[in-house]
Every structure is written in structure tokens, then in C-alpha cells.
Coordinates of N, CA and C in Angstrom, one line a residue:
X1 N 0.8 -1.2 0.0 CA 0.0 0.0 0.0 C 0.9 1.2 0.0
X2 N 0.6 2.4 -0.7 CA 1.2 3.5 -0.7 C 0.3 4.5 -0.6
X3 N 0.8 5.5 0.3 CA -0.3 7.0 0.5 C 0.4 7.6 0.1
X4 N -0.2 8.4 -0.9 CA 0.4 9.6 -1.5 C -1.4 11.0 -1.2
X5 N -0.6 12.4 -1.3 CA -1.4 13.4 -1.2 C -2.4 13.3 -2.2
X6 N -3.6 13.7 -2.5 CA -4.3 13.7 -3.3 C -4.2 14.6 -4.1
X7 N -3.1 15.7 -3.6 CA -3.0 16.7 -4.6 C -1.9 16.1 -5.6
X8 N -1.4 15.1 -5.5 CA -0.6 14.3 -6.4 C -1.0 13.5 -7.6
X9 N -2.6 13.7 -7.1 CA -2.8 12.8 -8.1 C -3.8 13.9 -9.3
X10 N -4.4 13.0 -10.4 CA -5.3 14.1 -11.3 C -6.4 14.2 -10.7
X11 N -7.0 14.9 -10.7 CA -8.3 15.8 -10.2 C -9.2 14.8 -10.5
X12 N -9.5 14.6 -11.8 CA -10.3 13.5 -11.7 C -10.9 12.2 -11.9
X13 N -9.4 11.9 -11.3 CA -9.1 10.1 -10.6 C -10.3 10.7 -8.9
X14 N -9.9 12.0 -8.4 CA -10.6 11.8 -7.4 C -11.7 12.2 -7.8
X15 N -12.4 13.0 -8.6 CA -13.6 13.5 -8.6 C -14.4 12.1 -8.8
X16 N -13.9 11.3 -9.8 CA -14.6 9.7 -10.0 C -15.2 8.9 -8.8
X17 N -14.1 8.9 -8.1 CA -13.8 8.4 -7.0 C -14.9 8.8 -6.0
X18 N -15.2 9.9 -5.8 CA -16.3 10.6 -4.5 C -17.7 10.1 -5.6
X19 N -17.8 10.3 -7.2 CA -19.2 9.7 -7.5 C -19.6 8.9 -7.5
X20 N -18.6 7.8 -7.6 CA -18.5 5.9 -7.2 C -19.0 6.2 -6.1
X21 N -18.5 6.7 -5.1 CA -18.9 6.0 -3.2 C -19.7 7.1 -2.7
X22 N -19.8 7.9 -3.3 CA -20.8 9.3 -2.7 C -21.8 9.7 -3.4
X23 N -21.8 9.5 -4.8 CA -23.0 10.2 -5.7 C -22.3 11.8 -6.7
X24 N -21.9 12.3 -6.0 CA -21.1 13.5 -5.8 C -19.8 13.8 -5.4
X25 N -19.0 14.5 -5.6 CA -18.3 15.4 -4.9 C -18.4 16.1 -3.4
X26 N -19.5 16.6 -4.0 CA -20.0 17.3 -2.8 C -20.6 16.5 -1.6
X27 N -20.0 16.9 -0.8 CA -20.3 16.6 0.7 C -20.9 17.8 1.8
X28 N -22.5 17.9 1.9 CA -23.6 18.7 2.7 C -23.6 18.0 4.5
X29 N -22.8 18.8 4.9 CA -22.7 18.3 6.4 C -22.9 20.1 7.0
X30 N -23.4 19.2 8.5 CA -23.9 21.2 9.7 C -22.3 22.1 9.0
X31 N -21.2 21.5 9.1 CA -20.1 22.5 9.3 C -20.1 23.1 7.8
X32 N -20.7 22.6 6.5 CA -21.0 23.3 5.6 C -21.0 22.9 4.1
X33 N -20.9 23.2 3.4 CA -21.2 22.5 2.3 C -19.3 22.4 1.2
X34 N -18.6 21.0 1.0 CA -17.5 21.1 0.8 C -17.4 20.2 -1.1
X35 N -16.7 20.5 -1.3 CA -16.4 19.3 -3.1 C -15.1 19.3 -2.4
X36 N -15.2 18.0 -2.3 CA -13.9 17.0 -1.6 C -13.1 16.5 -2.4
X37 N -13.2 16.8 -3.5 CA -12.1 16.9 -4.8 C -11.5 18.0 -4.9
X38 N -11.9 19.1 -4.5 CA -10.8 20.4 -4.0 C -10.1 20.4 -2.8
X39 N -10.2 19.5 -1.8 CA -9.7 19.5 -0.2 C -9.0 19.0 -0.2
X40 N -7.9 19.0 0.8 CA -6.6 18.3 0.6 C -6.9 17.1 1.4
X41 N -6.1 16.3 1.3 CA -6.5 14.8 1.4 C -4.9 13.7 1.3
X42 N -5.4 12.3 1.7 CA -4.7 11.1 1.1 C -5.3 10.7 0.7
X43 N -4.7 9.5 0.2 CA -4.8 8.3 -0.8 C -4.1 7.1 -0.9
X44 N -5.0 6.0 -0.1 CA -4.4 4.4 -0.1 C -4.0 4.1 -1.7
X45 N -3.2 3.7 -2.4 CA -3.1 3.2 -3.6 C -2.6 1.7 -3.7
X46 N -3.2 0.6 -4.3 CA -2.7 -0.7 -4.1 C -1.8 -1.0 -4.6
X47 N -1.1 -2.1 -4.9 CA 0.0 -2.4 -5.8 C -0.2 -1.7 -7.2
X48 N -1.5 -1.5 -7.6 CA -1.4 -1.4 -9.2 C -2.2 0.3 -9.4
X49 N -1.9 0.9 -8.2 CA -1.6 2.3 -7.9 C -3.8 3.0 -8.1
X50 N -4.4 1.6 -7.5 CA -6.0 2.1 -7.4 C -6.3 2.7 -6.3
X51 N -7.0 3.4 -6.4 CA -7.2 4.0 -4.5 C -8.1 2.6 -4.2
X52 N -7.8 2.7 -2.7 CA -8.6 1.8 -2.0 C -9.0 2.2 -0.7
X53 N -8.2 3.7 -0.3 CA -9.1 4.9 0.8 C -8.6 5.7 0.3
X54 N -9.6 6.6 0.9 CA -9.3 8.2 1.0 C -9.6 9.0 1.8
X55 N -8.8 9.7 1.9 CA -9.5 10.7 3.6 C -9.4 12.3 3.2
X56 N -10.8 13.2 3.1 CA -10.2 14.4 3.3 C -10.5 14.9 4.3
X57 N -9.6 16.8 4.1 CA -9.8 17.2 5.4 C -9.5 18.8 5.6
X58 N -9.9 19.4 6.2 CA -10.0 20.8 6.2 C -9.1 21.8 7.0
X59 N -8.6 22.7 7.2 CA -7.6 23.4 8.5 C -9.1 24.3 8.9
X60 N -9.2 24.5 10.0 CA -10.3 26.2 9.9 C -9.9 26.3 11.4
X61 N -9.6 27.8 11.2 CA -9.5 28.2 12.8 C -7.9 27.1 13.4
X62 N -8.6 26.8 14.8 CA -7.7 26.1 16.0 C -8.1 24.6 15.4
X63 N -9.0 24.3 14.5 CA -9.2 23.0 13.9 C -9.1 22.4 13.0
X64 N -8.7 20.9 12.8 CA -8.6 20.1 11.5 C -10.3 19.4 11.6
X65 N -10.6 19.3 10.7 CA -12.1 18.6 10.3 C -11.7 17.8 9.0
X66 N -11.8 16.4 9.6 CA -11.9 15.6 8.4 C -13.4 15.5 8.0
X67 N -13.6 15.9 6.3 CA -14.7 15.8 5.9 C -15.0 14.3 5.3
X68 N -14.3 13.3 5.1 CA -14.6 12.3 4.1 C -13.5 11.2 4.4
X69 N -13.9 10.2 4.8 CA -12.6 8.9 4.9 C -13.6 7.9 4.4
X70 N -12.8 7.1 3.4 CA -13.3 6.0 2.8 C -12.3 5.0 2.8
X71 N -12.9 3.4 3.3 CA -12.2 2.3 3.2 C -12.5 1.4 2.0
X72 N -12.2 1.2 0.8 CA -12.6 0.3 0.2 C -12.5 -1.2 0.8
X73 N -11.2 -1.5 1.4 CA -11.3 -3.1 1.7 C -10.7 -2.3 3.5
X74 N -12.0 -3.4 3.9 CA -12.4 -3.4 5.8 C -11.8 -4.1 6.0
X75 N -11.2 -3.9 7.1 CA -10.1 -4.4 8.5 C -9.2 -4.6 7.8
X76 N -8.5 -4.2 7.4 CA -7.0 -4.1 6.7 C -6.2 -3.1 7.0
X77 N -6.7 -2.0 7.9 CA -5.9 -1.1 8.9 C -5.6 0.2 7.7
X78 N -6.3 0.6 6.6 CA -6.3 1.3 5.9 C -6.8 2.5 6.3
X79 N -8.0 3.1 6.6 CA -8.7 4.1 7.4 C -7.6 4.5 8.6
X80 N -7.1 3.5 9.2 CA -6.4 3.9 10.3 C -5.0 4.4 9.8
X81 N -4.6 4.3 8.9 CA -3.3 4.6 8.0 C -3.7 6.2 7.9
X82 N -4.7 6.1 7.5 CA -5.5 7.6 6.6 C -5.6 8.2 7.6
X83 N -6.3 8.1 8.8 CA -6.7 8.8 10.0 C -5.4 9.3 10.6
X84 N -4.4 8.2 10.6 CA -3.0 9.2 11.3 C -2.0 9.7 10.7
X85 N -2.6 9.5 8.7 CA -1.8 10.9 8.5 C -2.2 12.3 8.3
X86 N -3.7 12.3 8.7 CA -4.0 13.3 8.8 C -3.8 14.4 10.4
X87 N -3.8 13.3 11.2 CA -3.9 13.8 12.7 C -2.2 14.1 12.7
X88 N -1.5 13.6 11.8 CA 0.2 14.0 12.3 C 0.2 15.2 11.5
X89 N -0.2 15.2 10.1 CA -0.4 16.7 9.4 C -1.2 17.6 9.8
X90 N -1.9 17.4 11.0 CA -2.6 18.4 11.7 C -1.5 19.0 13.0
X91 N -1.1 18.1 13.8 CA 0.0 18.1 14.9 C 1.2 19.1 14.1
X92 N 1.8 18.3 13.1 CA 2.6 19.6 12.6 C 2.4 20.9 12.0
X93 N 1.2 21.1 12.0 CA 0.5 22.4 11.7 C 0.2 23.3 12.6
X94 N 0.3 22.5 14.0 CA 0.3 23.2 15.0 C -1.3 23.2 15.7
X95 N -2.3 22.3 15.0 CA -3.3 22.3 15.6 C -3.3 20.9 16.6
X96 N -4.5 22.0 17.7 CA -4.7 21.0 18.7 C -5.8 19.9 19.0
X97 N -6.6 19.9 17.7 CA -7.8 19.1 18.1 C -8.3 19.1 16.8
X98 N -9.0 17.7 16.6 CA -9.6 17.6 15.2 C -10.4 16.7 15.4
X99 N -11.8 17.1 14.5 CA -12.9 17.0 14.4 C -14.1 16.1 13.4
X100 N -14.7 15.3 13.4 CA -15.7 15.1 11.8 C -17.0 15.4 12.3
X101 N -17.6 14.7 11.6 CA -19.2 14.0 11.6 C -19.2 13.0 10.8
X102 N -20.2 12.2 11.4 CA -21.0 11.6 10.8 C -22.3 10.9 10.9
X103 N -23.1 10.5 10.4 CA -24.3 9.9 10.9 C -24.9 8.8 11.4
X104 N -26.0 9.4 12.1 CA -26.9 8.0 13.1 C -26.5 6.8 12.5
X105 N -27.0 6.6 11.4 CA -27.1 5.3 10.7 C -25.5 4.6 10.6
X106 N -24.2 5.3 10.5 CA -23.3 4.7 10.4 C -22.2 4.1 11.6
X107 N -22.8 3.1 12.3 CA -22.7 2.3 13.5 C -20.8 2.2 13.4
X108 N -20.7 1.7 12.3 CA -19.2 1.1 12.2 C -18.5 2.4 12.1
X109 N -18.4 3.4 11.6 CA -17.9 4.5 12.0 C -17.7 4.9 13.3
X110 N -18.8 5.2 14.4 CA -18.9 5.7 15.2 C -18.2 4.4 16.0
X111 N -17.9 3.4 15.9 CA -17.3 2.5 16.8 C -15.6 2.8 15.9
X112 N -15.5 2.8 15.2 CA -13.9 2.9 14.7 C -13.5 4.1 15.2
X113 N -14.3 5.1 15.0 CA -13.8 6.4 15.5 C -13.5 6.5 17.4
X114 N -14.1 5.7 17.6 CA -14.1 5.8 19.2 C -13.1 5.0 19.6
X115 N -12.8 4.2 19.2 CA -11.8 3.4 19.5 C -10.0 4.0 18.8
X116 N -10.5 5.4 18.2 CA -9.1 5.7 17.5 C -9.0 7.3 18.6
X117 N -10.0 7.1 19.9 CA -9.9 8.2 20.6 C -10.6 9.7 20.4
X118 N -11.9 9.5 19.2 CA -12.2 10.4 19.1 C -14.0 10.5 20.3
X119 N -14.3 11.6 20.7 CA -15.3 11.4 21.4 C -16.6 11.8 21.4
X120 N -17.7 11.6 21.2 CA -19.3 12.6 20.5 C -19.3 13.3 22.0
X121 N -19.5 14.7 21.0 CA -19.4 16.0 21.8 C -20.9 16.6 21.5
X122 N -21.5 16.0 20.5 CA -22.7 16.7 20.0 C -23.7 15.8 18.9
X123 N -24.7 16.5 19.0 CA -25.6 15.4 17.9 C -26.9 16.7 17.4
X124 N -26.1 17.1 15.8 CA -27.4 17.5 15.5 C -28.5 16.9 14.9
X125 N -29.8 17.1 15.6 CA -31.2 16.2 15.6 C -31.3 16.8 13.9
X126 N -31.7 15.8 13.2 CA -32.3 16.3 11.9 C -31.6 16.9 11.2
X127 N -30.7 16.8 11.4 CA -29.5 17.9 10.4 C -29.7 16.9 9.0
X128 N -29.4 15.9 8.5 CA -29.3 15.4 7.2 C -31.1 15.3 6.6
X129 N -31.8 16.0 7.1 CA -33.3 16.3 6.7 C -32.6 17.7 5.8
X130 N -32.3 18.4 6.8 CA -31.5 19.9 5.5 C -30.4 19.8 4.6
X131 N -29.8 18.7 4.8 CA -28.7 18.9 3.9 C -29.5 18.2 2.5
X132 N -30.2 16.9 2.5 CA -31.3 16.9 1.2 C -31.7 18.0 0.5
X133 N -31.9 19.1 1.3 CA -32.4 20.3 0.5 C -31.8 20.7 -0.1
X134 N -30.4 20.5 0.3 CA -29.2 20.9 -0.8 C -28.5 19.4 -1.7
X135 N -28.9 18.2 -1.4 CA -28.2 16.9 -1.8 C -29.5 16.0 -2.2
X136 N -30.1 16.1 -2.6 CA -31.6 15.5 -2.9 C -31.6 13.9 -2.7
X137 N -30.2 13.3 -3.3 CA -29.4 12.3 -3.3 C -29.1 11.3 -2.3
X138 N -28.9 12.1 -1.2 CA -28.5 11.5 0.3 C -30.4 10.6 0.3
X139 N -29.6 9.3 0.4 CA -30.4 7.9 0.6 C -31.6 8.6 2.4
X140 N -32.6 8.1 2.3 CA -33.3 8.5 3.3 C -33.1 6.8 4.1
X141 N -32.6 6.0 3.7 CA -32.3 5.0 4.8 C -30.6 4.5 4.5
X142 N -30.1 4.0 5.5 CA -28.4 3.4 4.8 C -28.7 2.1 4.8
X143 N -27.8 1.1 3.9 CA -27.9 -0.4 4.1 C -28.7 -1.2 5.2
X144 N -28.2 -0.6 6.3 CA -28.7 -1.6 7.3 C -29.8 -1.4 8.2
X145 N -30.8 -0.7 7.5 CA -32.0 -0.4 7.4 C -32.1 0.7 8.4
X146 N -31.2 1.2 9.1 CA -31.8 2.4 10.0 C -31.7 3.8 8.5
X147 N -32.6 4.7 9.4 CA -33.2 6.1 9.4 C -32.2 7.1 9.0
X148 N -31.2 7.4 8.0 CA -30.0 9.0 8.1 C -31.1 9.9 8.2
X149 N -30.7 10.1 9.6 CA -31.5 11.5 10.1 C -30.8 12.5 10.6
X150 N -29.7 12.3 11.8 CA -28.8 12.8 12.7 C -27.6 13.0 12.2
X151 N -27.1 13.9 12.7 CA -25.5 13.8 12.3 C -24.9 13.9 13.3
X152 N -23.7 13.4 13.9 CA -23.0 13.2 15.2 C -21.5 13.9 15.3
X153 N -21.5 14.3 16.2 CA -19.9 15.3 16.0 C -19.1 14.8 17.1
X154 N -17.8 14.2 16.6 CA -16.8 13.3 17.4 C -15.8 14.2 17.0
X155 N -14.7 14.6 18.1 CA -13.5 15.2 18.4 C -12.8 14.5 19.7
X156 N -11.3 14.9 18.8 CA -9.9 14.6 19.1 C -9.6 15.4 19.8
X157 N -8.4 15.5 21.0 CA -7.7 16.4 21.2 C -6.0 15.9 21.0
X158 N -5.5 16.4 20.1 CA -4.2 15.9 20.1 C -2.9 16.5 20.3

């Protein structure tokens, strides 16, 4: 596996990339509306140089916010590769704390993320009811039959 910056690679190998596993580019979350083909980011690449994660992520203020981490192949410590190089490119930036969301419906997230030290500090009720108004697209149920309703805000201090 090799991570390289996503600014390394062509624009759009990633733009592809977010339409395959997202619909879009565009990612409508409370902190705001982002095209995660503009954001800086990594990129798992396998032997034959395909992404198989990606993570982006934002600087604002005293904070890093990762907007988008994707694992194509689970439990293979990929995500976790992506996760600490963004939290060390944050540390050498000088920031002290970094942040995501994500939602009700995504169980395995909110357990990976808690176990890599991050902690739910907040939960907006109905927030992904308004981001449809801007993403029409966002599925009104996920795979495993629960409700995307909520969005959940997990933070780091590092």
C-alpha cells in the first residue's frame, strides 16, 4: 500500500472516486457544504496504484475537520493509516484538536472512530433532513435499514 497526497494525483481520478462511493463530490454536512475533490486529502493506492481509501480534510481556525474517509477493503488497517496521517499533518501544523461528523445510521464509523480516541461531543437532531435540500441524493435510509437523520460530531484532542 502507498499513500500519497491527493494533490498528487489528477483531479479526476478523485472526482470519479467521490461519484462511485458518494453520488457527488459534494459533501452537505452542519459545518458546511464542501467538493472534496478540492480539499486536501490522502490516498491508499494498491499495488497497481487504485485508490482503496481516502481521507479528506480541512484546517479552519484552532481546527482540522476531516470531511470524508473512505475504506474500500475493511479491516485491513487502511482508514487507520489515513486517519494518522491526517492527525500528524494536523499536529505539525500546529493544531490542537480535530474533528468530523458523521451519521446516526453509520454504526461502524462511530465505533472505529471511538476506539481511535475520538469522542461525541454533539448530535445534530435532523440535520441530514436539511442537507437533502441541498443533496436531494442522500439515501433516506443506509444499508442496514436504520433512518440517516442525525448527524453526530466526534472530536480529538491531540
Amino acid at each position: 500500500m502507498n499513500i500519497i497526497s491527493t494533490k498528487e494525483m489528477e483531479k479526476s481520478i478523485v472526482t470519479n472516486f467521490f461519484i462511485t462511493h458518494w453520488g457527488s463530490p459534494q459533501i452537505v454536512i452542519s459545518s458546511g457544504i464542501f467538493n472534496c475533490n478540492d480539499l486536501d486529502g490522502f490516498a491508499a493506492l494498491d499495488e497497481n496504484g487504485k485508490i482503496i481509501g481516502l481521507v479528506t480534510y480541512v484546517f479552519d481556525g484552532n481546527e482540522c475537520e476531516i470531511i470524508s474517509l473512505d475504506s474500500i477493503e475493511e479491516n485491513k488497517g487502511i482508514g487507520t493509516i489515513l486517519i494518522q496521517q491526517v492527525e500528524s499533518n494536523a499536529q505539525e501544523n500546529g493544531f490542537q484538536q480535530i474533528k468530523l461528523i458523521t451519521t446516526n445510521d453509520n454504526l461502524n464509523a462511530l465505533g472505529f472512530y471511538q476506539k481511535k480516541g475520538y469522542k461525541i461531543v454533539k448530535v445534530f437532531q435532523n440535520a441530514v433532513e436539511k442537507a437533502r435540500g441541498i443533496k436531494p441524493e442522500i439515501p433516506l435510509f443506509a444499508d442496514n435499514g436504520i433512518p440517516i437523520r442525525d448527524e453526530i460530531l466526534l472530536q480529538k484532542l491531540l
